[in-house]
Amino acid sequence: MAKLTVNGRVHDVAVDPETPLLWVIREQIGLTGTKYGCGVAQCGACTVHVDGQAVRSCSLPVSAVTEAQKITTIEGLSPDGGHPVQKAWVALDVPQCGYCQSGMIMAAAALLAENPKPSVADIRSGITNICRCGTYNRVQAAVQRAAGTSAAG
Amino acid sequence: MSQTIEATRRGFLATASAALGAFTLGFRIPEAAAQPAAAATPELNAWVVIHPDDRIVVRIARSEMGQGTLTGLAQLVAEELNADWSKVSTEYPTPGQNLARNRAWGNMSTGGSRGVRESHDYVRKGGAAARMMLVQAAANRWGVPAADCAAAKSMVTHAASGRSASYGSLAAEAAKLAPPTEITLKDPKDWTIAGKPLPRLDTVDKTNGKQVYGADLKLPGMLNAAIRDCPVFGGKLASFDAAAITSRPGVRKVVRVNDSAVAVVADTWWQAKTALDALPVVWDEGPNAQVSSESVAAWLKEGLDAPQAAVGNRVGDARAAIAAAPRKLEAVYGYPHQNHACMEPMNATALWTAERCEVWTPTQNGEAALAATAEAAGLPPARCEVHKIHLGGGFGRRGAVHDWVRQAVAIAKELPGTPVKLLWSREEDMLHGLFHPVTQCKLTAGLDAQGNLTGMHMRISGQSIVASIFPQNIRDGRDPVVFQGLNPDGPEAAIGYSIPNLLIDHAMRNPHVPPGFWRGVNLNQNAIYLECFMDELAHEAGKDPLEFRRSLMQRHPRHLAVLNAAAERAGWGTPAAPVNGLPVHRGLAQTMGFGSYVAACAEVSVTPAGEVKVHRIVAATDCGHAVNPQQIEAQVEGSFVYGLSAALYGECTVKAGRMEQENFDTYPMLRLDEMPKVETVILPSGGFWGGVGEPTIAVAAPAVLNAIFAATGKRIRTLPLKHHDLRRA
Ligand code: FES
Ligand code: FES
């Protein structure tokens, strides 16, 4: 039995402690916005925040997270899709198939929380998620837009 | 019908449980029971539903997998409907409904960049017919001639009397009218909705976690399955020791799936997957276990000179011209197997009973999924249904062959009445793709004393997708699709050069690895072979690569126009600005495929340590009519990511009959830090409809390879680039 604080709510989950956080979020807690892409920390589709840090939840056993740690998923990033990153994503029509985009948005939000005015180089090295549809240029532009650094290029 | 599909958009879970509820009460899905439902829902025709509150629902038969087809097709219908775009939403009819209504929605296949270009005519007519019926309904109500009424922004007005009525208020009356028989479509130059860079209709739910993909599906009482198919293609499942895992938490059943796979069904997928990992399995790998990439390559190499080959394009006598030429050039190229690697692994949820079978799955071809379901279920198609779920990428993997659907149904048959969701692990997805075909190509050419190309022979050796997937389309040993981009004149994929003596032929060699239509299909390697060799010829002739090409393209004005546009926009002929102190070099490529003309100019630098950086690609596309320019830009950018990933890294190698790459750590892909700037030039010359999802992929690699030659003097003739040492001596 583990206790997890996800999007401000405490959940009791009965799972094998080795179960990756991703699968607890998706299957026990029932939040499916966080995606499975590779399971080996390569693609970032499973990115969530643990105490504000971007974490690839497919490779983190649920036993490594305590109740005191705050887990945020895409569903909890903002109550209404109003996070600046989400707004920038909509404004620039970033997603294609969209499957990687929860992870992209969570990675971008964590990057901006740590570095509110990232340079282009910071964005390009800081977002390491895979998008097979190839939305990278719009991802980069949307992070700049969310940071208010678009003009500076 | 509309009711259920409406629910699909509100949230799939509601629909799924509603459908399931009805299903378990004697297997009547609501939409099947309600169709054609014209009385209950204001359906003007198969394409257009208008609600009393003015909401317009456009039905979309093709699948949305990220390429923007959903929005583009809706724009075309809304354009002819003279709709208020802000009121438009979309829904998918199901393949079962299409079957029951005599294919009212036509072909549901979504591949070959055909979504818009093959259906624009009848979907626009659907929109126009609905508009004419709405106008007629208003004219009838007011007792005036229809010709005196006008429709705009979802309103019909009669100027003379100042009367107006909204589409919502007219829909019920309009739906009772006979559809018009004579329909005139608008001239595209008068478009106000189509042709505009409108935002996609499906963006918001992809930014907040609400978009439901197949992998996210949840039905009441559903169990989860993980599967392992024999890693050697063509091998069989010999035995497994179910007793070793049945006591593990959550495990419900261990199932033999057809003759080559085993699945574990459990409460959660993670339980199923970990139990499967622990399951002792014995395979009967069969003779294919001897095959390796090396043995395949040796076989293909033999085909480069084999006497027997199917001809794709012949002009004059290439062999004689080359033999007589004072200067000759020969080069051998190769292109490897690759996996589609859709971000969402293959999955399907199936619910089977002896009377009926339903499947929920992301598919590029609902009708083919329905056929696969019926066959696997052992039931007639009329007793089956497929619910198309949003795709987390398709790229051709989720089209013609529904291997995962057959598996899901086979598993569900072992648990009658219980829905089972089968989700492949990434490892399963990597091992059991439908791989980009492997080919080699030998190009031989003759130049005269002035450096003019007098003859060329292009011998392709290797795999045929069509022979594997649609063998009935092979005629006299000839696969027509192998020659994409190399065909004589035609609207689909014609070569852009006039070469006085030309022979392009194919020696088919089909290894045991199952091939598939991989975004860009055969255009990918054909454009590399031809465009890199053109560069080699230009160099041999001592001519500028652009000038050399132009001299052969005078009778191919559309090919030439995009090449010129890419070259000019990139600044061909003027030096590129250095980046980080490194000189930047350019390379060109052009081709035609999927009905569109495309060209690219890539700018590349290579460090002394041999590291390649692609800085910028200028891409020009002539797709005839451009339905949504900002989505075309997105497709061009995205296709370059696919094409550059292939060029730099993409390779699946065979060892002991199976693929060696099992996850993204050994199958790397382009990431943001390597993404070049992309400038898209759209040159819609009108008069035809070309696809945009695929063609530009094919010019990414050759443009980059030609730029690498300009930078290093080294010719890369086999991909991926990661195997080549570009260090300066
Ligand atoms: S699923 Fe976690 S990084 Fe890919
Ligand atoms: S939008 Fe499809 S994988 Fe990124």
Short mmCIF file of N, CA, C and O in Angstrom, two decimals, chain A residues 43-119:
data_model
loop_
_atom_site.label_atom_id
_atom_site.label_comp_id
_atom_site.label_asym_id
_atom_site.label_seq_id
_atom_site.Cartn_x
_atom_site.Cartn_y
_atom_site.Cartn_z
N CYS A 43 12.03 8.75 -23.97
CA CYS A 43 11.20 9.60 -24.83
C CYS A 43 10.52 10.75 -24.09
O CYS A 43 10.19 11.76 -24.70
N GLY A 44 10.28 10.62 -22.81
CA GLY A 44 9.67 11.71 -22.05
C GLY A 44 8.16 11.81 -22.15
O GLY A 44 7.56 12.73 -21.60
N ALA A 45 7.51 10.88 -22.85
CA ALA A 45 6.04 10.93 -22.95
C ALA A 45 5.38 10.81 -21.58
O ALA A 45 4.23 11.22 -21.39
N CYS A 46 6.10 10.25 -20.62
CA CYS A 46 5.56 9.97 -19.29
C CYS A 46 5.92 11.05 -18.28
O CYS A 46 5.78 10.83 -17.07
N THR A 47 6.40 12.20 -18.77
CA THR A 47 6.91 13.23 -17.85
C THR A 47 5.82 13.78 -16.93
O THR A 47 4.75 14.20 -17.39
N VAL A 48 6.11 13.78 -15.63
CA VAL A 48 5.25 14.44 -14.63
C VAL A 48 6.17 15.30 -13.76
O VAL A 48 7.40 15.27 -13.93
N HIS A 49 5.58 16.09 -12.89
CA HIS A 49 6.39 16.85 -11.94
C HIS A 49 6.34 16.17 -10.58
O HIS A 49 5.26 15.78 -10.11
N VAL A 50 7.48 16.01 -9.96
CA VAL A 50 7.55 15.59 -8.57
C VAL A 50 8.22 16.74 -7.83
O VAL A 50 9.38 17.06 -8.11
N ASP A 51 7.46 17.40 -6.97
CA ASP A 51 7.92 18.63 -6.31
C ASP A 51 8.49 19.62 -7.32
O ASP A 51 9.55 20.21 -7.13
N GLY A 52 7.77 19.75 -8.43
CA GLY A 52 8.14 20.77 -9.41
C GLY A 52 9.19 20.35 -10.41
O GLY A 52 9.42 21.03 -11.41
N GLN A 53 9.85 19.22 -10.16
CA GLN A 53 10.89 18.76 -11.08
C GLN A 53 10.29 17.83 -12.13
O GLN A 53 9.48 16.97 -11.78
N ALA A 54 10.74 17.96 -13.37
CA ALA A 54 10.29 17.03 -14.41
C ALA A 54 10.91 15.66 -14.17
O ALA A 54 12.12 15.54 -13.99
N VAL A 55 10.05 14.65 -14.16
CA VAL A 55 10.51 13.29 -13.87
C VAL A 55 9.90 12.35 -14.91
O VAL A 55 8.74 12.49 -15.28
N ARG A 56 10.70 11.41 -15.42
CA ARG A 56 10.17 10.40 -16.36
C ARG A 56 9.60 9.24 -15.53
O ARG A 56 10.33 8.40 -15.03
N SER A 57 8.29 9.27 -15.42
CA SER A 57 7.63 8.43 -14.43
C SER A 57 7.66 6.94 -14.78
O SER A 57 7.38 6.11 -13.94
N CYS A 58 8.02 6.60 -16.03
CA CYS A 58 8.09 5.18 -16.39
C CYS A 58 9.24 4.49 -15.71
O CYS A 58 9.28 3.26 -15.64
N SER A 59 10.21 5.28 -15.25
CA SER A 59 11.42 4.68 -14.72
C SER A 59 11.62 4.99 -13.24
O SER A 59 12.73 4.90 -12.73
N LEU A 60 10.53 5.37 -12.59
CA LEU A 60 10.60 5.68 -11.16
C LEU A 60 9.65 4.74 -10.42
O LEU A 60 8.44 4.82 -10.60
N PRO A 61 10.18 3.82 -9.60
CA PRO A 61 9.27 2.94 -8.88
C PRO A 61 8.41 3.74 -7.91
O PRO A 61 8.88 4.71 -7.31
N VAL A 62 7.17 3.32 -7.76
CA VAL A 62 6.26 4.09 -6.92
C VAL A 62 6.78 4.17 -5.48
O VAL A 62 6.55 5.16 -4.78
N SER A 63 7.54 3.19 -5.08
CA SER A 63 8.07 3.19 -3.71
C SER A 63 9.08 4.30 -3.48
O SER A 63 9.41 4.62 -2.34
N ALA A 64 9.57 4.91 -4.56
CA ALA A 64 10.55 5.99 -4.40
C ALA A 64 9.90 7.33 -4.12
O ALA A 64 10.59 8.32 -3.89
N VAL A 65 8.57 7.36 -4.14
CA VAL A 65 7.86 8.63 -3.93
C VAL A 65 7.10 8.54 -2.61
O VAL A 65 6.43 7.55 -2.34
N THR A 66 7.19 9.60 -1.80
CA THR A 66 6.48 9.62 -0.52
C THR A 66 5.22 10.47 -0.63
O THR A 66 5.07 11.26 -1.57
N GLU A 67 4.36 10.30 0.37
CA GLU A 67 3.12 11.07 0.39
C GLU A 67 3.38 12.57 0.45
O GLU A 67 2.62 13.38 -0.07
N ALA A 68 4.51 12.93 1.08
CA ALA A 68 4.82 14.35 1.23
C ALA A 68 5.21 15.00 -0.09
O ALA A 68 5.14 16.21 -0.25
N GLN A 69 5.61 14.18 -1.05
CA GLN A 69 6.03 14.75 -2.34
C GLN A 69 4.80 15.03 -3.20
O GLN A 69 3.88 14.21 -3.27
N LYS A 70 4.83 16.18 -3.84
CA LYS A 70 3.68 16.58 -4.65
C LYS A 70 3.90 16.16 -6.11
O LYS A 70 4.82 16.61 -6.78
N ILE A 71 3.02 15.28 -6.57
CA ILE A 71 3.08 14.84 -7.97
C ILE A 71 2.05 15.66 -8.76
O ILE A 71 0.90 15.78 -8.35
N THR A 72 2.51 16.22 -9.87
CA THR A 72 1.58 16.94 -10.75
C THR A 72 1.60 16.28 -12.12
O THR A 72 2.68 16.05 -12.68
N THR A 73 0.42 15.98 -12.64
CA THR A 73 0.32 15.44 -13.99
C THR A 73 -0.26 16.52 -14.90
O THR A 73 -0.68 17.59 -14.44
N ILE A 74 -0.33 16.24 -16.19
CA ILE A 74 -0.87 17.20 -17.15
C ILE A 74 -2.28 17.65 -16.74
O ILE A 74 -2.62 18.83 -16.89
N GLU A 75 -3.04 16.74 -16.15
CA GLU A 75 -4.42 17.10 -15.75
C GLU A 75 -4.41 18.13 -14.63
O GLU A 75 -5.39 18.86 -14.45
N GLY A 76 -3.32 18.18 -13.86
CA GLY A 76 -3.27 19.09 -12.72
C GLY A 76 -2.40 20.31 -12.94
O GLY A 76 -2.17 21.10 -12.03
N LEU A 77 -1.87 20.45 -14.16
CA LEU A 77 -0.96 21.58 -14.41
C LEU A 77 -1.68 22.91 -14.22
O LEU A 77 -1.11 23.87 -13.72
N SER A 78 -2.94 22.97 -14.63
CA SER A 78 -3.76 24.16 -14.41
C SER A 78 -5.20 23.68 -14.35
O SER A 78 -5.52 22.63 -14.91
N PRO A 79 -6.06 24.42 -13.66
CA PRO A 79 -7.44 23.95 -13.57
C PRO A 79 -8.18 24.02 -14.91
O PRO A 79 -9.12 23.27 -15.16
N ASP A 80 -7.75 24.92 -15.80
CA ASP A 80 -8.57 25.23 -16.98
C ASP A 80 -7.74 25.31 -18.26
O ASP A 80 -8.15 25.97 -19.21
N GLY A 81 -6.59 24.70 -18.27
CA GLY A 81 -5.74 24.82 -19.47
C GLY A 81 -5.10 26.19 -19.58
O GLY A 81 -4.63 26.56 -20.65
N GLY A 82 -5.09 26.94 -18.48
CA GLY A 82 -4.62 28.32 -18.54
C GLY A 82 -3.16 28.52 -18.20
O GLY A 82 -2.70 29.67 -18.10
N HIS A 83 -2.41 27.46 -18.00
CA HIS A 83 -0.97 27.62 -17.77
C HIS A 83 -0.35 28.28 -19.00
O HIS A 83 -0.74 27.95 -20.13
N PRO A 84 0.59 29.20 -18.80
CA PRO A 84 1.16 29.91 -19.97
C PRO A 84 1.69 28.95 -21.04
O PRO A 84 1.60 29.25 -22.24
N VAL A 85 2.22 27.82 -20.63
CA VAL A 85 2.72 26.87 -21.63
C VAL A 85 1.55 26.29 -22.43
O VAL A 85 1.61 26.21 -23.66
N GLN A 86 0.49 25.93 -21.75
CA GLN A 86 -0.68 25.39 -22.48
C GLN A 86 -1.25 26.45 -23.42
O GLN A 86 -1.63 26.14 -24.56
N LYS A 87 -1.31 27.70 -22.94
CA LYS A 87 -1.87 28.76 -23.80
C LYS A 87 -0.99 28.96 -25.03
O LYS A 87 -1.49 29.14 -26.15
N ALA A 88 0.31 28.92 -24.84
CA ALA A 88 1.22 29.10 -25.98
C ALA A 88 1.08 27.92 -26.95
O ALA A 88 1.12 28.09 -28.17
N TRP A 89 0.89 26.74 -26.39
CA TRP A 89 0.73 25.54 -27.24
C TRP A 89 -0.51 25.66 -28.13
O TRP A 89 -0.48 25.31 -29.30
N VAL A 90 -1.60 26.18 -27.55
CA VAL A 90 -2.83 26.34 -28.33
C VAL A 90 -2.63 27.45 -29.36
O VAL A 90 -3.00 27.30 -30.53
N ALA A 91 -2.02 28.54 -28.94
CA ALA A 91 -1.86 29.69 -29.84
C ALA A 91 -1.04 29.30 -31.07
O ALA A 91 -1.30 29.79 -32.17
N LEU A 92 -0.06 28.45 -30.91
CA LEU A 92 0.81 28.09 -32.03
C LEU A 92 0.44 26.74 -32.65
O LEU A 92 1.14 26.25 -33.53
N ASP A 93 -0.67 26.15 -32.18
CA ASP A 93 -1.13 24.88 -32.77
C ASP A 93 0.02 23.86 -32.80
O ASP A 93 0.32 23.27 -33.85
N VAL A 94 0.65 23.67 -31.66
CA VAL A 94 1.84 22.81 -31.63
C VAL A 94 1.55 21.34 -31.94
O VAL A 94 2.23 20.73 -32.74
N PRO A 95 0.53 20.72 -31.31
CA PRO A 95 0.42 19.27 -31.43
C PRO A 95 0.08 18.79 -32.84
O PRO A 95 -0.66 19.45 -33.56
N GLN A 96 0.63 17.63 -33.17
CA GLN A 96 0.13 16.92 -34.35
C GLN A 96 -0.69 15.74 -33.82
O GLN A 96 -1.84 15.94 -33.45
N CYS A 97 -0.11 14.54 -33.73
CA CYS A 97 -0.94 13.46 -33.15
C CYS A 97 -1.23 13.75 -31.68
O CYS A 97 -2.24 13.33 -31.14
N GLY A 98 -0.32 14.45 -31.03
CA GLY A 98 -0.54 14.88 -29.66
C GLY A 98 -0.06 13.92 -28.59
O GLY A 98 -0.03 14.27 -27.41
N TYR A 99 0.34 12.73 -28.99
CA TYR A 99 0.64 11.69 -27.99
C TYR A 99 1.81 12.08 -27.10
O TYR A 99 1.81 11.78 -25.91
N CYS A 100 2.79 12.77 -27.65
CA CYS A 100 3.96 13.17 -26.85
C CYS A 100 3.73 14.46 -26.10
O CYS A 100 4.57 14.88 -25.32
N GLN A 101 2.61 15.14 -26.40
CA GLN A 101 2.51 16.55 -26.00
C GLN A 101 2.31 16.77 -24.50
O GLN A 101 2.75 17.77 -23.96
N SER A 102 1.65 15.84 -23.81
CA SER A 102 1.55 16.00 -22.35
C SER A 102 2.95 16.07 -21.76
O SER A 102 3.26 16.94 -20.94
N GLY A 103 3.80 15.16 -22.21
CA GLY A 103 5.17 15.12 -21.71
C GLY A 103 5.95 16.35 -22.10
O GLY A 103 6.72 16.91 -21.31
N MET A 104 5.76 16.80 -23.34
CA MET A 104 6.43 18.02 -23.81
C MET A 104 6.03 19.21 -22.94
O MET A 104 6.87 20.01 -22.53
N ILE A 105 4.73 19.33 -22.71
CA ILE A 105 4.23 20.48 -21.95
C ILE A 105 4.76 20.43 -20.51
O ILE A 105 5.18 21.45 -19.95
N MET A 106 4.75 19.25 -19.91
CA MET A 106 5.26 19.13 -18.55
C MET A 106 6.76 19.44 -18.50
O MET A 106 7.25 20.09 -17.57
N ALA A 107 7.51 18.99 -19.50
CA ALA A 107 8.94 19.30 -19.55
C ALA A 107 9.16 20.80 -19.71
O ALA A 107 10.02 21.40 -19.05
N ALA A 108 8.34 21.41 -20.58
CA ALA A 108 8.48 22.85 -20.82
C ALA A 108 8.12 23.66 -19.57
O ALA A 108 8.80 24.62 -19.22
N ALA A 109 7.05 23.25 -18.89
CA ALA A 109 6.62 23.97 -17.69
C ALA A 109 7.70 23.89 -16.61
O ALA A 109 7.98 24.87 -15.91
N ALA A 110 8.32 22.72 -16.46
CA ALA A 110 9.37 22.57 -15.45
C ALA A 110 10.60 23.39 -15.83
O ALA A 110 11.23 24.03 -14.98
N LEU A 111 10.90 23.41 -17.12
CA LEU A 111 12.05 24.22 -17.58
C LEU A 111 11.83 25.68 -17.25
O LEU A 111 12.73 26.37 -16.72
N LEU A 112 10.63 26.18 -17.53
CA LEU A 112 10.35 27.61 -17.30
C LEU A 112 10.27 27.94 -15.81
O LEU A 112 10.59 29.06 -15.41
N ALA A 113 9.84 26.97 -15.01
CA ALA A 113 9.78 27.23 -13.57
C ALA A 113 11.19 27.45 -13.03
O ALA A 113 11.42 28.26 -12.13
N GLU A 114 12.13 26.75 -13.61
CA GLU A 114 13.52 26.85 -13.14
C GLU A 114 14.26 28.00 -13.82
O GLU A 114 15.13 28.63 -13.24
N ASN A 115 13.88 28.26 -15.05
CA ASN A 115 14.61 29.22 -15.88
C ASN A 115 13.58 30.02 -16.67
O ASN A 115 13.28 29.70 -17.82
N PRO A 116 13.02 31.07 -16.05
CA PRO A 116 11.86 31.75 -16.66
C PRO A 116 12.17 32.42 -18.00
O PRO A 116 11.25 32.65 -18.79
N LYS A 117 13.42 32.77 -18.24
CA LYS A 117 13.76 33.43 -19.51
C LYS A 117 14.85 32.62 -20.22
O LYS A 117 15.99 33.06 -20.37
N PRO A 118 14.53 31.43 -20.65
CA PRO A 118 15.59 30.59 -21.26
C PRO A 118 16.02 31.13 -22.62
O PRO A 118 15.21 31.69 -23.36
N SER A 119 17.28 30.96 -22.92
CA SER A 119 17.76 31.27 -24.28
C SER A 119 17.30 30.15 -25.20
O SER A 119 16.86 29.09 -24.75
#
